[in-house]
Short mmCIF file of C-alpha atoms in Angstrom, two decimals:
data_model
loop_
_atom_site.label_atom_id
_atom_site.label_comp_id
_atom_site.label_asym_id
_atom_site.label_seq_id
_atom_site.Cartn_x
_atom_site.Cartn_y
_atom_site.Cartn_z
CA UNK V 1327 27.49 63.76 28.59
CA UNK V 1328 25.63 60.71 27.41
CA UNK V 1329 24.37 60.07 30.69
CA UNK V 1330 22.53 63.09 30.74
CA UNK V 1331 21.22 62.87 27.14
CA UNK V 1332 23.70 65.73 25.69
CA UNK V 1333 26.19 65.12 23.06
CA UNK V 1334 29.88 66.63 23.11
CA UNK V 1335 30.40 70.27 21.74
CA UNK V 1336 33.94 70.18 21.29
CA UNK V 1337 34.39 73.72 19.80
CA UNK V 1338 32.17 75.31 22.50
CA UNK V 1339 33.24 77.25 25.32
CA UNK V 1340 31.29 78.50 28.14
CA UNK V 1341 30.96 82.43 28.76
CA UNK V 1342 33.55 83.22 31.64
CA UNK V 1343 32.50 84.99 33.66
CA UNK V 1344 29.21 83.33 34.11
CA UNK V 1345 26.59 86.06 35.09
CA UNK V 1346 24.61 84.29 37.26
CA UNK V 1347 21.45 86.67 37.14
CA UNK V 1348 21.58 86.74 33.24
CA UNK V 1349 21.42 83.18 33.34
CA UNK V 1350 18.64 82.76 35.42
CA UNK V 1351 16.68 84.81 33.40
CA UNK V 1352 17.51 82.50 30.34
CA UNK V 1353 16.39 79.22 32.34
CA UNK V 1354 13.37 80.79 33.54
CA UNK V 1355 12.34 81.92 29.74
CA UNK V 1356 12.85 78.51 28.87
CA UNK V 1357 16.28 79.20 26.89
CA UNK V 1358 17.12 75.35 25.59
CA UNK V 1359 20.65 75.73 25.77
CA UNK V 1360 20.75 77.50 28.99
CA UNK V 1361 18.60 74.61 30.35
CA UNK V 1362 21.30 72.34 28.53
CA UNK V 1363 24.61 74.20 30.27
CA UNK V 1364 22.62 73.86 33.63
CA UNK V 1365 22.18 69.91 33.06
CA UNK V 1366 25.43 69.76 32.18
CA UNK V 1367 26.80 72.03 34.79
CA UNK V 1368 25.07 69.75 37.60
CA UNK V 1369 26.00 66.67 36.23
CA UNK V 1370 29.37 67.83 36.42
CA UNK V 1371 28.80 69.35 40.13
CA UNK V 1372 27.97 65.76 40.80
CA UNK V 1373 30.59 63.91 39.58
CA UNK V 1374 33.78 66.46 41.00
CA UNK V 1375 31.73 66.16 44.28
CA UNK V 1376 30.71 62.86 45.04
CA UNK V 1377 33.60 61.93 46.98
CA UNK V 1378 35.54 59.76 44.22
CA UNK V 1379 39.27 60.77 44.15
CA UNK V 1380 40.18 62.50 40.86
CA UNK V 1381 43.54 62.06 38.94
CA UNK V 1382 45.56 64.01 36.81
CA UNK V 1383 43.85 62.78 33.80
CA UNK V 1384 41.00 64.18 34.75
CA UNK V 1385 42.67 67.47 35.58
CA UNK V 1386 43.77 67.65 31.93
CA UNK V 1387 40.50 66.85 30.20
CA UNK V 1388 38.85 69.64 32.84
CA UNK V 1389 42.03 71.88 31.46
CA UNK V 1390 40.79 71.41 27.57
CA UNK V 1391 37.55 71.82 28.36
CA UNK V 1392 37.97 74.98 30.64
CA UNK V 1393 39.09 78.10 29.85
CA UNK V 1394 38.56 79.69 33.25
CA UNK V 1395 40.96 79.65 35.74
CA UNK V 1396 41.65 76.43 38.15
CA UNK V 1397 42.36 76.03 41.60
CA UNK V 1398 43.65 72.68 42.78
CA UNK V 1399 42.76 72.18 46.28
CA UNK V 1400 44.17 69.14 48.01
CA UNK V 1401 48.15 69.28 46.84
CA UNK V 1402 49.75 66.88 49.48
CA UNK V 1403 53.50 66.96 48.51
CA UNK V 1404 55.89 69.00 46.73
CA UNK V 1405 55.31 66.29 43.65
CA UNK V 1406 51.48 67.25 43.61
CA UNK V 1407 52.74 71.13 43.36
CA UNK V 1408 54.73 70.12 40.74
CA UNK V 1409 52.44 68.04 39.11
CA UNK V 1410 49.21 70.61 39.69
CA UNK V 1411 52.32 73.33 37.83
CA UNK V 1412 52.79 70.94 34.65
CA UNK V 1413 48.83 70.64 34.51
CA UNK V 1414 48.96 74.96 34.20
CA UNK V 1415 46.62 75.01 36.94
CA UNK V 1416 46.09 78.84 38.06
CA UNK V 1417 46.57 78.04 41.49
CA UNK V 1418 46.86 75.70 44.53
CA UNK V 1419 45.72 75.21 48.40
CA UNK V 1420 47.63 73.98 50.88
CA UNK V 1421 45.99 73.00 53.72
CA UNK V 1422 45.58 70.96 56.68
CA UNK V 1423 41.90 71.22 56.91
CA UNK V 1424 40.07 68.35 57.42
CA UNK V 1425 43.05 66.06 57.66
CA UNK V 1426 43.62 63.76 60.40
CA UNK V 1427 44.74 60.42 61.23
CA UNK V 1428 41.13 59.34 61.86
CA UNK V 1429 40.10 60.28 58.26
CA UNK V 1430 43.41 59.16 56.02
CA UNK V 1431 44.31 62.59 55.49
CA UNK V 1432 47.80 63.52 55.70
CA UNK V 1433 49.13 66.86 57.22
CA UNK V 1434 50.98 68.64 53.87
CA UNK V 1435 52.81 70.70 56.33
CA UNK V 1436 56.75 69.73 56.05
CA UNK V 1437 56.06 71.12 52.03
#
């Protein structure tokens, strides 16, 4: 959060669901905070999706600081089920997608 000039709000929680329309409106009025949750929000956006593997840490500190519900996409063994479970994510993909020798990725499908 320092990197994008916010500090840490531990006791705040985001509105879930997020009405995007309602939203917009507040960023194009100029809302502050709204224009702070959007900062935020990308910043975030960047990080989870820059290409960097995560770990379970991280799926615990996203855990605390989320109340929605999580998906974990990627489980690659019945240990990652098991570990995505113990993390009380909401939910899990399985897939073969993208995976192929040439990339690294290993087919998940003898789970």
């Amino acid at each position: 959060m320092k990197r994008v000039g916010s500090t840490a709000r531990p006791d705040e929680r985001p509105a879930f669901p997020l009405y995007y329309e309602a939203f917009r409106e507040r960023l194009a009025a100029g809302d502050e905070e709204a224009r702070d949750v959007f900062t935020l929000s990308t910043a975030w956006l960047d990080e989870t999706t820059s290409g960097y593997f995560r770990s379970w840490t991280d799926l615990a500190f996203l855990r605390q600081n989320w109340d929605g519900p999580i998906v974990l996409k990627g489980i690659q063994s019945v240990q990652d089920a098991h570990a995505a479970m113990d993390a009380h994510v909401d939910g899990i993909l399985v897939s073969n997608h993208g995976t192929s020798p040439a990339c690294g990725g290993v087919n998940p499908q003898p789970l």
